[in-house]
Amino acid sequence: MPISTASAAFMKIVSNPVKLKLFLFKHLPMAYLAGLRIKSITETEAQVTVAYTYLTKNPFKSIYFACLGMAAELASGVMSMMYLHKAEPSVSMLVVNMQAEFTKKAVGVITFTCSDGDKIANAIQQTQATGNGSTIETISVGRNEQGEEVARFRITWSYKARKKSYS
């Protein structure tokens, strides 16, 4: 699916550090407080980072699992938001399931990568074309600064066409 002008505009917003902070503050305040950052975004892949800080720590001297989950969700969700930005017909998105595997202690900066952009675009396009909902599973893999996998999240997204309101 070729990227639209609206999607390109969204990518420009979230690629600018100041605009990203404002976007997170307005739309995802917990992600803002946790210090999540979008490292990169393309049509097919997004990378989101979360760092071990005072606000993200747990009593075991690693990143709290919920903060890892936020970063994993945002890695796939930001591509959904990109494809839905100013899209017509309008489509809603919602996480309906999440599964996680933790394989290593998460310390330092963890980068979550989701490479399911094509799958996301196709599901959204199908929902827009048919008006029927669609569901997909995305995978976000978190790696530490040494490139070792620390967590893997399977996030199931549901897309539904919004009903037109007639005034």
GROMACS .gro file of C-alpha atoms in nm:
model
  167
    1MET     CA    1   0.000   0.000   0.000
    2PRO     CA    2   0.162   0.329  -0.104
    3ILE     CA    3   0.197   0.582   0.173
    4SER     CA    4  -0.053   0.866   0.159
    5THR     CA    5   0.017   1.235   0.206
    6ALA     CA    6  -0.157   1.217   0.545
    7SER     CA    7   0.062   0.923   0.652
    8ALA     CA    8   0.374   1.109   0.541
    9ALA     CA    9   0.258   1.411   0.744
   10PHE     CA   10   0.210   1.188   1.050
   11MET     CA   11   0.560   1.042   1.005
   12LYS     CA   12   0.698   1.395   0.994
   13ILE     CA   13   0.520   1.484   1.321
   14VAL     CA   14   0.646   1.183   1.517
   15SER     CA   15   0.997   1.211   1.369
   16ASN     CA   16   1.040   1.562   1.512
   17PRO     CA   17   1.149   1.535   1.880
   18VAL     CA   18   0.955   1.843   1.995
   19LYS     CA   19   0.638   1.753   1.804
   20LEU     CA   20   0.666   1.393   1.928
   21LYS     CA   21   0.680   1.509   2.291
   22LEU     CA   22   0.373   1.728   2.236
   23PHE     CA   23   0.193   1.441   2.059
   24LEU     CA   24   0.271   1.198   2.342
   25PHE     CA   25   0.178   1.453   2.610
   26LYS     CA   26  -0.160   1.515   2.445
   27HIS     CA   27  -0.253   1.163   2.329
   28LEU     CA   28  -0.043   0.917   2.537
   29PRO     CA   29   0.051   1.092   2.862
   30MET     CA   30   0.182   0.776   3.036
   31ALA     CA   31   0.413   0.709   2.741
   32TYR     CA   32   0.531   1.069   2.771
   33LEU     CA   33   0.600   1.028   3.144
   34ALA     CA   34   0.781   0.697   3.087
   35GLY     CA   35   1.005   0.867   2.832
   36LEU     CA   36   0.913   0.653   2.533
   37ARG     CA   37   1.072   0.771   2.210
   38ILE     CA   38   1.009   0.677   1.849
   39LYS     CA   39   1.357   0.596   1.721
   40SER     CA   40   1.244   0.543   1.362
   41ILE     CA   41   0.932   0.485   1.155
   42THR     CA   42   0.885   0.377   0.794
   43GLU     CA   43   0.593   0.229   0.602
   44THR     CA   44   0.694  -0.121   0.717
   45GLU     CA   45   0.879  -0.087   1.048
   46ALA     CA   46   0.881   0.117   1.366
   47GLN     CA   47   1.129   0.128   1.653
   48VAL     CA   48   1.041   0.262   1.998
   49THR     CA   49   1.279   0.297   2.291
   50VAL     CA   50   1.226   0.289   2.665
   51ALA     CA   51   1.507   0.349   2.913
   52TYR     CA   52   1.568   0.229   3.266
   53THR     CA   53   1.498   0.540   3.475
   54TYR     CA   54   1.350   0.627   3.811
   55LEU     CA   55   0.997   0.632   3.662
   56THR     CA   56   1.032   0.302   3.472
   57LYS     CA   57   1.212   0.091   3.732
   58ASN     CA   58   1.078  -0.196   3.938
   59PRO     CA   59   1.207  -0.330   4.274
   60PHE     CA   60   1.425  -0.582   4.088
   61LYS     CA   61   1.646  -0.312   3.931
   62SER     CA   62   1.507  -0.356   3.580
   63ILE     CA   63   1.239  -0.192   3.366
   64TYR     CA   64   0.884  -0.254   3.492
   65PHE     CA   65   0.697  -0.492   3.260
   66ALA     CA   66   0.415  -0.242   3.201
   67CYS     CA   67   0.664   0.011   3.062
   68LEU     CA   68   0.802  -0.257   2.831
   69GLY     CA   69   0.445  -0.331   2.725
   70MET     CA   70   0.380   0.036   2.647
   71ALA     CA   71   0.688   0.050   2.424
   72ALA     CA   72   0.596  -0.276   2.250
   73GLU     CA   73   0.240  -0.157   2.191
   74LEU     CA   74   0.356   0.179   2.058
   75ALA     CA   75   0.596   0.010   1.813
   76SER     CA   76   0.301  -0.150   1.633
   77GLY     CA   77   0.041   0.111   1.725
   78VAL     CA   78   0.232   0.404   1.579
   79MET     CA   79   0.218   0.241   1.235
   80SER     CA   80  -0.157   0.190   1.277
   81MET     CA   81  -0.192   0.557   1.374
   82MET     CA   82   0.017   0.655   1.072
   83TYR     CA   83  -0.207   0.466   0.828
   84LEU     CA   84  -0.523   0.595   0.999
   85HIS     CA   85  -0.413   0.961   1.023
   86LYS     CA   86  -0.688   1.163   0.850
   87ALA     CA   87  -0.799   0.849   0.663
   88GLU     CA   88  -1.137   0.826   0.496
   89PRO     CA   89  -1.337   0.628   0.570
   90SER     CA   90  -1.243   0.650   0.935
   91VAL     CA   91  -1.136   0.333   1.118
   92SER     CA   92  -1.096   0.277   1.492
   93MET     CA   93  -0.818   0.066   1.644
   94LEU     CA   94  -0.805  -0.125   1.969
   95VAL     CA   95  -0.577  -0.378   2.137
   96VAL     CA   96  -0.784  -0.692   2.203
   97ASN     CA   97  -0.511  -0.928   2.321
   98MET     CA   98  -0.149  -0.920   2.433
   99GLN     CA   99   0.094  -1.199   2.513
  100ALA     CA  100   0.448  -1.144   2.637
  101GLU     CA  101   0.762  -1.347   2.685
  102PHE     CA  102   1.047  -1.208   2.895
  103THR     CA  103   1.384  -1.369   2.829
  104LYS     CA  104   1.641  -1.137   2.986
  105LYS     CA  105   1.654  -0.864   3.250
  106ALA     CA  106   1.564  -0.530   3.089
  107VAL     CA  107   1.817  -0.263   3.188
  108GLY     CA  108   1.962   0.031   2.997
  109VAL     CA  109   1.780   0.134   2.679
  110ILE     CA  110   1.548  -0.124   2.525
  111THR     CA  111   1.447  -0.085   2.161
  112PHE     CA  112   1.125  -0.249   2.046
  113THR     CA  113   1.098  -0.320   1.675
  114CYS     CA  114   0.778  -0.409   1.491
  115SER     CA  115   0.816  -0.501   1.123
  116ASP     CA  116   0.449  -0.568   1.050
  117GLY     CA  117   0.370  -0.246   0.864
  118ASP     CA  118   0.253  -0.426   0.550
  119LYS     CA  119   0.020  -0.648   0.754
  120ILE     CA  120  -0.118  -0.342   0.936
  121ALA     CA  121  -0.171  -0.146   0.613
  122ASN     CA  122  -0.350  -0.440   0.448
  123ALA     CA  123  -0.584  -0.492   0.745
  124ILE     CA  124  -0.674  -0.124   0.754
  125GLN     CA  125  -0.723  -0.113   0.377
  126GLN     CA  126  -0.947  -0.423   0.396
  127THR     CA  127  -1.157  -0.265   0.672
  128GLN     CA  128  -1.193   0.058   0.475
  129ALA     CA  129  -1.285  -0.125   0.153
  130THR     CA  130  -1.539  -0.367   0.300
  131GLY     CA  131  -1.664  -0.190   0.612
  132ASN     CA  132  -1.604  -0.515   0.799
  133GLY     CA  133  -1.374  -0.532   1.096
  134SER     CA  134  -1.040  -0.708   1.083
  135THR     CA  135  -0.802  -0.846   1.341
  136ILE     CA  136  -0.426  -0.904   1.313
  137GLU     CA  137  -0.146  -1.013   1.541
  138THR     CA  138   0.171  -0.805   1.540
  139ILE     CA  139   0.504  -0.889   1.698
  140SER     CA  140   0.724  -0.636   1.878
  141VAL     CA  141   1.069  -0.758   1.979
  142GLY     CA  142   1.263  -0.573   2.249
  143ARG     CA  143   1.642  -0.579   2.239
  144ASN     CA  144   1.896  -0.430   2.476
  145GLU     CA  145   2.194  -0.217   2.371
  146GLN     CA  146   2.398  -0.533   2.310
  147GLY     CA  147   2.135  -0.658   2.062
  148GLU     CA  148   2.011  -0.935   2.292
  149GLU     CA  149   1.638  -1.008   2.294
  150VAL     CA  150   1.485  -0.923   2.632
  151ALA     CA  151   1.114  -0.947   2.550
  152ARG     CA  152   0.873  -1.042   2.274
  153PHE     CA  153   0.515  -0.915   2.266
  154ARG     CA  154   0.235  -1.049   2.048
  155ILE     CA  155  -0.024  -0.775   2.023
  156THR     CA  156  -0.360  -0.837   1.858
  157TRP     CA  157  -0.516  -0.529   1.701
  158SER     CA  158  -0.880  -0.495   1.599
  159TYR     CA  159  -0.978  -0.245   1.330
  160LYS     CA  160  -1.341  -0.143   1.280
  161ALA     CA  161  -1.500   0.096   1.034
  162ARG     CA  162  -1.666   0.387   1.205
  163LYS     CA  163  -2.028   0.449   1.122
  164LYS     CA  164  -2.101   0.770   0.939
  165SER     CA  165  -2.312   1.009   1.143
  166TYR     CA  166  -2.583   1.195   0.959
  167SER     CA  167  -2.685   1.531   1.097
   0.00000   0.00000   0.00000
